[in-house]
Structures are given as C-alpha cells and as structure tokens.
XYZ file of C-alpha atoms in Angstrom:
689
model
C 23.802 170.251 20.380
C 23.536 166.484 21.006
C 23.363 167.000 24.778
C 20.569 169.575 24.375
C 18.627 167.253 22.105
C 18.963 164.410 24.609
C 17.831 166.685 27.455
C 14.805 167.733 25.388
C 13.884 164.106 24.759
C 14.098 163.347 28.461
C 11.708 166.211 29.194
C 8.984 165.033 26.796
C 7.624 162.202 29.017
C 7.473 164.621 31.977
C 5.597 167.160 29.854
C 3.092 164.474 28.789
C 2.649 163.458 32.433
C 2.080 167.073 33.466
C -0.485 167.541 30.691
C -2.408 164.500 31.918
C -2.405 165.834 35.465
C -3.908 169.058 34.132
C -6.504 167.197 32.043
C -7.579 165.116 35.032
C -7.829 168.205 37.232
C -10.188 169.781 34.690
C -12.142 166.556 34.128
C -12.568 165.599 37.786
C -15.627 167.760 38.620
C -17.444 166.568 35.492
C -16.638 162.872 35.956
C -18.188 162.986 39.417
C -21.464 164.287 37.939
C -22.044 161.442 35.471
C -24.078 159.466 38.020
C -26.412 162.474 38.393
C -27.455 162.341 34.726
C -27.714 158.555 34.508
C -31.330 157.459 34.130
C -32.945 154.091 33.702
C -36.498 155.210 33.029
C -38.512 153.167 30.593
C -38.356 156.010 28.041
C -34.549 155.721 28.077
C -34.865 152.211 26.646
C -37.843 152.706 24.315
C -37.927 153.547 20.590
C -37.954 157.303 20.043
C -40.869 157.251 17.568
C -43.039 154.445 18.983
C -46.621 154.760 20.211
C -45.687 153.527 23.660
C -42.940 156.158 23.981
C -45.325 158.958 23.001
C -47.823 157.644 25.531
C -45.199 157.580 28.305
C -44.067 161.123 27.467
C -47.665 162.400 27.512
C -48.290 160.682 30.855
C -45.402 162.657 32.328
C -47.155 165.896 31.281
C -50.500 165.026 32.852
C -51.390 166.381 36.327
C -49.168 164.628 38.840
C -46.771 163.492 36.146
C -45.930 159.872 35.481
C -48.093 157.278 37.230
C -46.436 154.623 39.376
C -48.602 151.507 39.230
C -48.349 148.749 41.839
C -50.274 145.610 42.697
C -50.447 144.389 46.303
C -50.860 140.611 46.225
C -52.200 138.723 49.278
C -52.041 134.944 49.021
C -52.542 131.848 51.178
C -52.217 128.360 49.677
C -55.191 126.900 51.519
C -57.415 129.902 50.861
C -57.565 133.358 52.449
C -59.198 133.646 55.862
C -61.382 136.475 57.138
C -58.420 137.657 59.214
C -56.281 137.729 56.045
C -58.809 139.928 54.264
C -58.985 142.210 57.275
C -55.183 142.479 57.308
C -55.184 143.300 53.602
C -57.840 145.984 54.013
C -56.023 147.510 56.977
C -52.695 147.673 55.143
C -54.178 149.068 51.932
C -56.052 151.725 53.934
C -52.787 152.685 55.613
C -51.047 152.990 52.209
C -53.884 155.188 50.950
C -53.616 157.353 54.083
C -49.867 157.843 53.806
C -49.641 158.444 50.037
C -51.533 160.394 47.400
C -53.218 157.737 45.256
C -55.066 158.354 42.008
C -58.160 156.594 43.393
C -59.366 154.375 46.255
C -57.899 150.839 45.875
C -60.467 148.120 45.184
C -59.720 144.504 46.063
C -60.158 141.855 43.365
C -60.444 138.276 44.718
C -59.418 135.246 42.672
C -62.024 132.621 41.799
C -60.281 129.947 43.895
C -60.213 132.186 46.981
C -56.451 131.899 47.493
C -55.481 135.383 46.330
C -56.614 138.979 46.717
C -55.049 141.757 44.682
C -55.241 145.507 45.152
C -54.114 147.633 42.186
C -52.569 150.858 43.537
C -51.523 153.882 41.463
C -49.930 157.160 42.499
C -48.590 160.289 40.822
C -46.660 161.169 43.972
C -43.197 160.141 42.653
C -43.720 161.699 39.202
C -40.715 161.116 36.942
C -38.188 161.122 39.788
C -36.658 157.630 39.965
C -35.462 158.066 43.554
C -38.945 159.114 44.674
C -40.450 156.157 42.802
C -38.090 153.754 44.529
C -38.808 155.380 47.899
C -42.563 155.046 47.276
C -42.247 151.357 46.375
C -40.067 150.691 49.421
C -42.540 152.497 51.698
C -45.437 150.412 50.369
C -43.403 147.223 50.834
C -42.711 148.139 54.446
C -46.455 148.408 55.098
C -47.506 145.361 53.060
C -46.290 142.264 54.881
C -47.759 138.960 55.989
C -47.208 136.304 58.636
C -48.478 132.893 59.665
C -48.676 131.511 56.126
C -50.031 134.698 54.525
C -47.662 135.947 51.822
C -47.814 139.576 50.758
C -45.848 140.773 47.741
C -45.783 144.062 45.846
C -45.679 143.789 42.064
C -46.751 145.866 39.087
C -44.782 147.968 36.605
C -43.571 150.391 39.280
C -42.142 147.593 41.423
C -40.553 145.952 38.368
C -38.888 149.258 37.480
C -37.576 149.657 41.031
C -36.123 146.143 41.075
C -34.517 146.703 37.650
C -33.141 150.054 38.822
C -31.523 148.321 41.786
C -29.670 146.023 39.396
C -28.588 148.902 37.130
C -27.418 150.959 40.113
C -25.293 148.028 41.216
C -23.502 147.952 37.851
C -21.235 150.901 38.619
C -19.315 149.613 41.631
C -19.358 145.794 41.274
C -18.882 145.902 37.512
C -15.884 148.236 37.795
C -14.247 146.313 40.643
C -14.815 142.946 38.990
C -13.471 144.207 35.657
C -10.352 145.639 37.300
C -9.747 142.404 39.232
C -10.144 140.232 36.121
C -7.828 142.411 34.021
C -5.265 142.553 36.850
C -5.107 138.755 37.175
C -4.727 138.281 33.424
C -2.016 140.955 33.135
C -0.045 139.353 35.974
C -0.216 135.985 34.193
C 0.692 137.509 30.821
C 3.591 139.731 31.943
C 4.926 137.591 34.821
C 6.179 140.777 36.469
C 5.296 142.218 39.884
C 5.271 145.778 38.537
C 4.544 145.866 34.791
C 0.907 144.705 35.060
C 0.058 147.681 37.240
C 1.062 150.315 34.678
C -1.528 149.586 31.927
C -4.160 148.895 34.590
C -3.675 152.300 36.229
C -3.623 154.022 32.836
C -6.875 152.247 31.898
C -8.410 153.456 35.174
C -7.397 157.033 34.332
C -8.880 156.628 30.834
C -12.124 155.389 32.400
C -12.260 158.447 34.657
C -11.683 160.720 31.655
C -14.402 158.924 29.682
C -16.888 159.653 32.487
C -16.130 163.360 32.213
C -16.462 163.354 28.417
C -19.722 161.395 28.627
C -21.103 163.976 31.033
C -20.044 166.734 28.626
C -21.859 165.022 25.744
C -24.986 164.769 27.877
C -24.911 168.459 28.717
C -24.017 169.633 25.215
C -26.123 167.318 23.044
C -28.552 165.604 25.410
C -26.929 162.186 24.869
C -28.781 159.696 27.052
C -26.799 157.954 29.784
C -28.187 154.712 31.177
C -26.799 152.069 33.501
C -26.316 149.768 30.523
C -24.464 152.277 28.327
C -22.179 153.547 31.111
C -21.376 149.949 32.103
C -20.496 149.022 28.508
C -18.325 152.158 28.291
C -16.293 151.010 31.299
C -15.861 147.530 29.841
C -14.678 148.965 26.530
C -12.161 151.259 28.243
C -10.561 148.396 30.140
C -10.976 145.768 27.411
C -9.912 147.768 24.360
C -7.409 149.863 26.334
C -5.647 146.788 27.692
C -5.562 145.328 24.169
C -3.787 148.419 22.853
C -1.410 148.307 25.821
C -0.546 144.674 25.161
C 0.296 145.422 21.527
C 2.377 148.487 22.408
C 4.267 146.853 25.294
C 5.033 143.792 23.166
C 6.497 145.967 20.390
C 8.338 148.150 22.942
C 9.963 145.087 24.505
C 11.039 143.982 21.028
C 12.550 147.391 20.241
C 14.389 147.600 23.600
C 16.480 144.599 22.536
C 17.817 146.417 19.499
C 17.695 150.097 20.584
C 19.660 151.302 23.615
C 17.620 154.266 24.866
C 14.037 153.618 26.090
C 12.822 156.889 24.540
C 14.083 155.899 21.076
C 12.759 152.356 21.531
C 9.318 153.721 22.383
C 9.345 155.970 19.313
C 10.133 152.963 17.151
C 7.400 150.940 18.863
C 4.820 153.682 18.259
C 5.841 153.932 14.617
C 5.532 150.166 14.237
C 2.205 149.476 15.929
C 0.667 152.949 15.999
C -1.046 152.697 12.582
C -2.641 149.346 13.468
C -3.848 150.625 16.845
C -5.254 153.811 15.273
C -7.005 151.843 12.541
C -8.437 149.280 14.951
C -9.778 151.918 17.337
C -11.152 153.865 14.387
C -12.972 150.746 13.195
C -14.524 150.138 16.614
C -15.511 153.798 16.947
C -17.026 153.892 13.449
C -18.992 150.711 14.103
C -20.351 152.013 17.394
C -21.273 155.398 15.923
C -23.499 153.569 13.433
C -25.806 152.996 16.422
C -26.755 156.679 16.119
C -28.966 155.583 13.222
C -30.964 153.334 15.583
C -34.437 154.389 16.686
C -34.130 152.626 20.043
C -33.047 155.192 22.638
C -30.825 152.784 24.582
C -28.948 151.688 21.449
C -28.587 155.223 20.128
C -27.162 156.391 23.456
C -24.749 153.468 23.627
C -23.075 154.472 20.356
C -21.529 157.777 21.544
C -20.678 156.455 25.014
C -18.979 153.349 23.619
C -17.045 155.531 21.184
C -15.968 157.819 24.026
C -14.679 154.802 25.952
C -12.636 153.488 23.019
C -11.160 156.890 22.094
C -10.255 157.781 25.689
C -8.536 154.402 25.992
C -6.701 155.044 22.707
C -5.438 158.502 23.735
C -4.299 157.259 27.141
C -2.509 154.202 25.760
C -0.695 156.162 23.026
C 0.389 159.109 25.226
C 0.270 158.461 28.974
C 1.320 154.795 28.854
C 4.417 155.438 26.677
C 5.448 158.356 28.909
C 5.187 156.295 32.101
C 7.007 153.314 30.564
C 9.867 155.513 29.330
C 10.227 157.183 32.733
C 10.324 153.807 34.493
C 12.907 152.474 32.028
C 13.843 148.856 31.451
C 13.447 147.953 35.132
C 9.656 147.971 34.776
C 9.989 144.576 33.020
C 11.790 142.963 35.997
C 12.548 140.088 36.327
C 12.384 139.500 32.534
C 14.311 142.635 31.555
C 14.925 142.978 27.763
C 18.623 143.871 27.724
C 20.046 145.885 24.819
C 21.547 143.569 22.207
C 20.011 140.450 23.692
C 17.887 137.943 21.836
C 14.758 136.386 23.312
C 15.023 132.800 24.457
C 14.004 130.519 21.601
C 10.838 128.647 22.500
C 8.558 126.438 20.512
C 5.690 128.713 19.596
C 2.157 127.364 19.750
C 1.162 129.815 17.035
C 4.068 128.764 14.825
C 2.808 125.186 15.080
C -0.751 126.282 14.352
C 0.417 128.351 11.421
C 2.401 125.440 10.021
C -0.644 123.154 10.124
C -2.806 125.850 8.537
C -0.224 126.505 5.846
C 0.265 122.832 5.003
C -3.365 122.159 4.041
C -5.002 125.578 3.832
C -8.111 124.536 1.887
C -8.825 121.592 4.198
C -8.458 123.764 7.305
C -10.609 126.482 5.728
C -13.381 124.072 4.779
C -13.353 122.389 8.194
C -13.564 125.711 10.015
C -16.383 126.941 7.784
C -18.383 123.750 8.408
C -17.852 124.077 12.181
C -18.945 127.716 12.285
C -21.930 126.968 10.054
C -23.023 124.091 12.277
C -22.782 126.285 15.386
C -24.741 129.061 13.672
C -27.668 126.678 13.187
C -28.148 126.804 16.951
C -29.518 130.346 16.527
C -32.714 128.703 15.276
C -33.162 127.446 18.851
C -33.009 130.894 20.459
C -36.020 131.436 22.752
C -38.530 134.138 21.839
C -38.667 137.677 23.162
C -38.131 137.786 26.909
C -41.125 138.915 28.949
C -40.699 141.744 31.408
C -41.034 139.471 34.447
C -38.403 137.083 33.023
C -35.651 139.704 32.684
C -34.161 139.003 36.133
C -31.635 136.240 36.787
C -32.805 135.908 40.387
C -36.505 136.308 41.185
C -37.186 139.651 42.931
C -40.389 140.387 44.859
C -42.062 142.103 41.904
C -41.642 139.028 39.696
C -42.788 136.667 42.463
C -45.940 138.780 42.774
C -46.598 138.611 39.036
C -46.137 134.820 39.075
C -48.744 134.481 41.839
C -51.133 136.663 39.831
C -50.591 134.601 36.682
C -51.580 131.432 38.557
C -54.507 132.941 40.455
C -55.983 134.966 37.578
C -55.141 132.857 34.495
C -57.763 134.495 32.300
C -57.224 138.123 33.266
C -54.595 140.850 33.128
C -53.285 142.713 36.138
C -51.235 144.972 33.866
C -53.157 147.893 32.387
C -52.890 149.115 28.810
C -52.625 152.908 28.738
C -54.354 154.864 26.004
C -53.655 158.598 25.626
C -56.296 160.357 23.553
C -57.145 164.002 22.817
C -59.401 165.255 25.621
C -62.036 166.515 23.160
C -62.525 162.950 21.871
C -62.200 161.117 25.188
C -65.813 159.895 25.370
C -65.864 158.696 21.767
C -62.492 156.971 22.252
C -63.756 155.248 25.410
C -66.803 153.947 23.523
C -64.587 152.639 20.709
C -62.247 150.920 23.169
C -65.106 149.181 24.952
C -66.186 147.676 21.644
C -62.758 146.242 20.771
C -62.528 142.466 20.969
C -60.333 141.334 23.878
C -61.018 144.368 26.107
C -62.387 143.451 29.525
C -62.912 146.967 30.901
C -61.849 150.567 30.367
C -62.147 153.765 32.403
C -61.095 157.383 31.955
C -58.222 158.673 34.083
C -56.432 161.976 34.306
C -56.938 164.899 31.922
C -54.524 167.739 31.235
C -52.514 169.470 28.521
C -55.329 168.604 26.083
C -54.992 164.821 26.647
C -56.937 162.206 28.588
C -55.579 158.944 29.964
C -57.760 155.836 29.592
C -56.805 152.708 31.527
C -57.713 149.515 29.659
C -57.771 145.996 31.085
C -57.443 143.143 28.606
C -59.175 139.825 29.132
C -55.953 137.941 28.316
C -52.837 137.509 30.508
C -50.026 140.089 30.178
C -47.697 139.737 27.163
C -49.589 136.758 25.819
C -50.355 136.345 22.123
C -54.016 137.173 22.832
C -53.138 140.412 24.652
C -50.754 141.376 21.838
C -53.600 140.907 19.350
C -55.821 143.130 21.538
C -53.199 145.896 21.539
C -52.867 145.675 17.767
C -56.665 145.928 17.389
C -56.712 148.990 19.657
C -54.052 150.693 17.553
C -55.914 149.877 14.350
C -59.183 151.238 15.779
C -57.880 154.483 17.305
C -56.747 157.392 15.150
C -54.765 160.178 16.812
C -54.399 158.244 20.067
C -51.366 156.504 21.514
C -51.445 153.015 23.040
C -48.817 152.427 25.722
C -48.144 150.444 28.853
C -45.674 147.646 29.616
C -47.015 145.141 27.067
C -47.199 147.732 24.283
C -43.630 148.741 25.080
C -42.423 145.168 24.622
C -44.154 144.999 21.214
C -42.523 148.262 20.136
C -39.106 147.110 21.354
C -39.317 143.988 19.203
C -40.539 145.850 16.102
C -38.008 148.655 16.434
C -35.077 146.305 16.893
C -36.070 144.548 13.671
C -36.143 147.932 11.903
C -32.832 149.032 13.421
C -31.109 145.856 12.237
C -32.055 146.631 8.628
C -30.435 150.072 8.900
C -27.510 149.693 11.316
C -26.089 146.374 10.069
C -25.389 147.607 6.498
C -23.915 150.840 7.893
C -21.538 148.906 10.157
C -20.437 146.631 7.318
C -19.896 149.551 4.953
C -17.891 151.620 7.464
C -15.706 148.651 8.420
C -15.032 147.748 4.786
C -14.081 151.339 3.930
C -11.606 151.633 6.818
C -10.058 148.246 6.061
C -9.808 149.092 2.363
C -7.911 152.311 3.097
C -5.600 150.639 5.624
C -4.810 147.452 3.698
C -4.937 148.915 0.143
C -7.039 145.970 -0.950
C -10.591 144.844 -1.652
C -10.139 141.127 -1.043
C -8.506 141.318 2.422
C -11.302 143.523 3.884
C -13.958 141.191 2.486
C -12.125 138.212 3.972
C -11.883 139.777 7.441
C -15.487 140.985 7.408
C -16.842 137.610 6.301
C -14.842 135.984 9.100
C -16.261 138.186 11.865
C -19.824 137.814 10.535
C -19.353 134.036 10.678
C -18.131 134.371 14.269
C -21.232 136.389 15.155
C -23.520 133.719 13.717
C -21.695 130.920 15.554
C -21.764 132.830 18.858
C -25.501 133.429 18.607
C -25.896 129.759 17.748
C -24.080 128.753 20.936
C -26.438 131.052 22.804
C -29.390 129.247 21.236
C -27.984 125.912 22.386
C -27.404 127.065 25.977
C -29.697 129.929 26.992
C -32.906 127.987 27.591
C -31.748 124.345 28.024
C -28.786 125.121 30.332
C -29.225 128.616 31.780
C -33.014 128.390 32.036
C -33.645 131.753 30.365
C -37.230 132.091 29.146
C -36.406 134.498 26.315
C -33.852 136.792 24.684
C -33.685 140.549 24.563
C -34.931 141.899 21.191
C -31.730 143.932 20.803
C -29.347 141.017 21.366
C -28.740 140.332 17.665
C -28.004 143.947 16.758
C -25.754 144.796 19.716
C -23.723 141.602 19.476
C -23.318 142.156 15.725
C -21.991 145.686 16.205
C -19.574 144.704 18.971
C -18.316 141.454 17.444
C -17.820 142.880 13.965
C -16.068 146.024 15.214
C -13.960 144.280 17.875
C -13.286 141.189 15.757
C -11.973 143.229 12.864
C -9.734 144.849 15.489
C -7.654 141.667 15.765
C -7.799 141.110 12.018
C -6.145 144.487 11.579
C -3.285 143.509 13.905
C -2.688 140.318 11.913
C -3.168 141.648 8.382
C -1.190 144.817 9.038
C 1.806 142.720 10.096
C 1.243 140.438 7.094
C 1.331 143.479 4.835
C 4.571 144.684 6.494
C 6.199 141.334 5.780
C 4.949 141.380 2.177
C 6.367 144.869 1.651
C 9.723 143.539 2.837
C 9.611 141.019 0.015
C 8.339 137.911 1.791
C 6.309 135.441 -0.241
C 2.556 135.396 0.590
C 2.608 132.117 2.546
C 5.719 133.102 4.466
C 4.270 136.557 5.213
C 1.063 135.028 6.591
C 2.891 132.529 8.802
C 5.380 135.121 10.061
C 2.540 137.499 10.915
C 0.775 134.772 12.872
C 3.948 133.738 14.680
C 4.853 137.312 15.695
C 1.378 138.604 16.588
C -0.368 135.393 17.655
C 0.682 135.595 21.290
C -0.290 139.257 21.621
C -3.629 138.717 19.881
C -4.355 135.712 22.087
C -3.574 137.716 25.227
C -5.677 140.631 24.013
C -8.543 138.304 23.127
C -8.479 136.697 26.553
C -8.577 140.097 28.261
C -11.404 141.422 26.103
C -13.444 138.230 26.464
C -12.922 138.279 30.233
C -14.077 141.893 30.546
C -17.294 141.190 28.654
C -17.748 137.964 30.613
C -18.061 140.163 33.710
C -21.558 141.023 32.448
C -22.620 137.404 32.967
C -22.381 138.048 36.706
C -24.952 140.850 36.565
C -28.587 140.363 37.585
C -30.391 141.000 34.292
C -30.909 138.358 31.617
C -30.213 140.777 28.747
C -26.799 141.700 30.210
C -25.882 138.059 30.845
C -26.829 137.125 27.265
C -24.947 140.100 25.819
C -21.803 139.341 27.816
C -21.935 135.628 26.976
C -22.327 136.037 23.201
C -19.609 138.690 22.911
C -17.151 136.819 25.165
C -17.660 133.551 23.269
C -17.397 135.379 19.943
C -14.104 137.036 20.892
C -12.653 133.663 21.945
C -13.815 131.997 18.719
C -12.347 134.843 16.721
C -9.043 134.771 18.611
C -8.311 131.055 18.700
C -10.105 129.691 15.635
C -10.884 132.298 13.006
C -7.864 134.577 13.365
C -5.281 131.805 13.788
C -6.573 129.107 11.469
C -9.151 130.412 9.030
C -7.792 133.846 8.106
C -4.257 132.464 7.921
C -5.387 129.501 5.789
C -7.397 131.759 3.490
C -4.422 134.115 3.106
C -2.114 131.214 2.225
C -4.657 129.782 -0.233
C -5.281 133.129 -1.935
C -1.609 134.063 -2.124
C -0.991 137.473 -3.646
C -4.663 137.742 -4.637
C -5.494 138.649 -1.021
C -4.026 142.116 -1.772
C -5.936 142.654 -5.017
C -6.052 145.194 -6.630
C -3.108 146.741 -4.753
C 0.456 146.539 -5.991
C 1.234 143.669 -3.614
C -1.140 141.515 -5.684
C 1.366 141.605 -8.555
C 4.402 139.370 -8.545
C 7.655 141.340 -8.364
C 9.318 141.767 -11.717
C 12.606 139.884 -12.039
C 15.661 142.078 -12.078
C 17.167 142.429 -15.601
C 20.275 140.331 -16.148
C 23.432 142.377 -16.137
C 25.659 142.251 -19.221
C 28.985 140.728 -18.461
C 31.854 143.131 -18.901
C 34.540 141.987 -21.332
C 37.644 140.656 -19.729
C 40.646 142.756 -20.572
C 43.655 140.537 -20.814
C-alpha cells in the first residue's frame, strides 16, 4: 500500500510535464499567429467614442479607403536654387507617376525662400499597414537631395510608419533584453549554475502560452492587440512569473530542510505560499481587468492581455515549475544544497536590522517616510504637458526632422490637415460653414462615398498649438452631425478621454483591490493601510518623473495615459508584495505571536524574497526605458521606480512601522484584533496525606 502510494506520487510530476507538452502542442499554431493580428493603427490607440475615431473609421470606408498623407520637404539653408526647384518638381512628378495620388501635388514655398513643401496624399495603401510602410519607403527612395539640398518626408503617414518601426522592434529586442535581465538577476540571487535556468525556462513557456491565449481572445471577442499591449504582456509574464517563482523556491528550500522527500516538501511549500500567490495574482488580474471600463482602445485592450500574461505565469509557476523542481530533486540547488535536517547558516539579516529600527520608533519612521513620499509627490506638479506627436520619439526620425523644418519655415501655417467628415447631402453647406470659422485658412472637398464627404481643412495656426486647438473646438461647436478628425484632433481626444477614464477606472481598481485584500486578510484596516501605501508610492514615482523627464531626459511632454496606466500597474503590483508580507504576518499572529513580533518576523522571513522579487520586476519594466518611444520610456521609468520605492521603503519601513504602531488594531474587525483571553486558573487538587 505504502509502496503503491509512493509510486503514484512519483508519477504525478511526470503527468504534469506530459500535460504541459500537450498544451504547448495545441497552443503552438495559435501563438505563431499573434503577430498577424497585431496592429498599431491610429484607431487602435484612439478613444472608441471620440469624434476623431469616428472620422478615421469613416475615412476607411470612403473610396480608396484610408488616406496616407505625406509632406515632401525640400530645404537649403542659404535659399533654394532654380536647380533645387527643378529637382523637387522632377521627384514629385515621378512619385505621382508611380503611385495613385488623390490629386496633383502643388508646391508651397516658404516666405524666406529656404523651403518648398509638397503635400502628397494617396489611398493606395488603404488600411494595410505593410502597404502604407511600403508606400512611405518608396517615396523616400525617390525623394533625396545632394550638395546641400536636404529632402525629408514627413506628414502623418510618415510619422505612423516611423512609430510602427519602433513597435515592430518591441517583440524581439524587448523579449531578448527581458530574458537577459531576468537571467542575470536570477544567477545573482540563487548563486547556482543550474537553478536560475528553471524558472526562466518556465517563464518562457508561460509567455508562449500567453501568446496563444491572446490570439484566441482576439479571434473570439475581437480583443485588440497592439505592439504596446503585447510588449507589456511579455514583461508581466517574466516579471510576475519570476516573482512567484522566487516565493515558491524560497519556501521549497525551507521545507526541504525539514522534510525528506522533495515531493512532500513541495506540497508543503505550495500549501504555505500558494494562498498568497493566488491572492496576489488575483489582485493584479482584477486591477488590470478594470481597464475594460476605459474608453481608450489601447488601454481597454491592455487589460485582457495583461491579465492573460499574469494568469499564464501563475498557472505555469504553480504546476510546471513544481513538477520540474521535484523531478530534478535537491541537486538543482547545487552548490548550496538544502540537506534534510540541516539548518541554514546564521547570518546577520539586513531586513532584521531594518525591522528592528522600524519597530523601535514606529511613529517616527512612519512620519519621516510619509514626509519623504509627500515631498517627492510634489514633483508631479512639474510634469510637462501633453506630448506632441512629433515629440513622441526618443531619437529623431526623418518624419520628425521634416516637421521641425516645416515649423521653422512656415511658423504661421499648418502643414497638418484637419479632416472633417460630413453627410454628403450637406457637404456644400458644411464647407461654407467651415470657411467662416475663425482660424481656418482654407478648406476643400475631398472624396465622397457611403453617404459621406471628406473635407480637408487647413488651420492658420501651427499644428497642435493652442490656437489650432481652439480652431478645432470652434469647428466642432459649429458643425452638427459631422465629425472632426486628423492628427491634432486625435491628440485632443486622447487627453480628454484619459481624463474621463481616470475618473472611472481608478475607483474601480481601488474597490477591487480592497475587496480582495479584505477577504484574504479578514480585516478592514490592513487593506486600507496597504492601499494607502501603494497610492503614496504612485504619487512619489510620478513626482520623480516630473523632476527628471524634462530637465534631465529632455522630454517635451508626457503621454496623456501615463497617470492612469502607472496607477493601475503600481497599485496592483505593489499590493502584490503587501500580500506576501501581511499574509506571513497573519500566519505568525495566528500562531500566537504578539503584533510587533509578528510584524518583525514577517519582515525578516519575507524581506529577502520580496526584495529579490522587487528587483526583478523593476528590472523587467526598466527594459521599456530602452525602447524608442517617449511614452514607453516614461511608463517603464515610473513603474520601475515605484516598484523599488515600494520594495525598499514602503514595504520594509512604513508598512512594518504602521503595523507595529497599530498593534492588534491592524486586524480590525477580525478575531485577531482581540487580545487572547487568559486561560482560567486551575484549582489546585487537595493533597492526600
């Protein structure tokens, strides 16, 4: 009977391994197709209900589909020569001969004679991103200068192509960089030539599975997949997955010292840390799913994909990782093998020292930390305004260089059209109304189809300036039943929609996190404490961004969605570590430890694991700072800094100090909030002599 039971236990890890092989075989064809459904069109990043989105969708339905708009910019510092103008005319004529343009290009010279621009528009690519990029590249091959004549291709189409190049580069470089960073950290943490490889390989398998599930969601529910959302999904798989692995491996090592068989030790480890891992992943998933309430397409799509990444990491780390570790046995820890019956070498713990200082003067530490976080949060007042489209690149691509030349050469005009989509039956009346709007320089009717007419409007003010914004607002106020779109209108809608999404998503995230924490910790005070701590971290991280983005990094603006996305990630991921700490604190309290002792023991036993996990997660998000778009760099910076603040300041000092100061009240109104009743004194039995 005993031998059969042992044989059955030995078979379980092999069964789990076989099941994963089967799952991967099924998932493989779907994972490979995720890149085919990834799109980075402007409508994938716009608000679902905004005017500019409706305009872009209607443009796709017009004859020829979506219009790709370019501007060929010819410039010579000392002034264009006759030969330069002839070169420009020759090249533009060649472009018109090789591609189907919406109209003959007309050159517009600058007043100072240094620049000549040719707006070019084509419906040839339609909505196909690859065709758009091929069209832009073909035009760039034709448009070139020499001998001091610079020729650059700008416009919204060229900007989209340059942005697409950055997003397409996210897949490979982001994955390889993330894997390399996690590998280095795991080697340093485990100090083993083999152990680091196991969670890394399992995380890679979880990432592959998440790609298949993401593709399935796209096919079943139409979930949007963009370069940004798929990149964040990969980061979450490796970051969160490695965190769960660190917690499990740490507990498994602990159990191997007191339990002889690896299988039984792993069961004990899963029982010990499983609830905390499940709760933490559930908190992250719930927080990310709140993004489904957002109106911004990119945010709403990121919610399901981020959740898929976290849950795939969870399943892999709680099934595949334990199976592999059990099959490899104790030797996987070589050279630091945890022998049965051994005790770990006693070392002075940094976190024990930190806990002692926090426990000695809890109120002083708490007040000092609160003042520091508050002071850092004030830096958010210095955050630059909304980033302009041409300022979204870390390095200046050709499209941005072209727009900068245009801004200098045509300071009073706009080379970026405003698109108005109006019912065809009212096209003439709409055109007359537009021409009478203050701030409009010119307007002309474009394509007609599907009952709609496109009117191209040129403002008298530079693109994305306050004056052009006012012109767009006046157009929207003056036109009923028409939609005002274009690049500048899209930026306005992005800013407005992000403000609206914050009012809806932030309360949902806070409520979902508080509910999960309340159920897990059986308390109202502890969840409020943890939530307040992570909100303070978010404010301080944004404040650091305000102090560094423009003065140090030279960024001209911030993405409108930075506040919302960083809030969702930092609150959900920050509470993650709070769960690890408070869950262990609750375990110690249930064993009868006094509140202060329980808090300090929890910090001493989990501090090292939480620190390692925080370093890994911060490093994975820091990978985004190496990408070529300002919004990704800012997102990665704020989240990485926030995770480090949470790990080494808030979780170690402030939460521990607050727990010591509150005592049993931290568990109110649960039973742990009440002092244990003293045992009744036993009556002494009479002595029989």
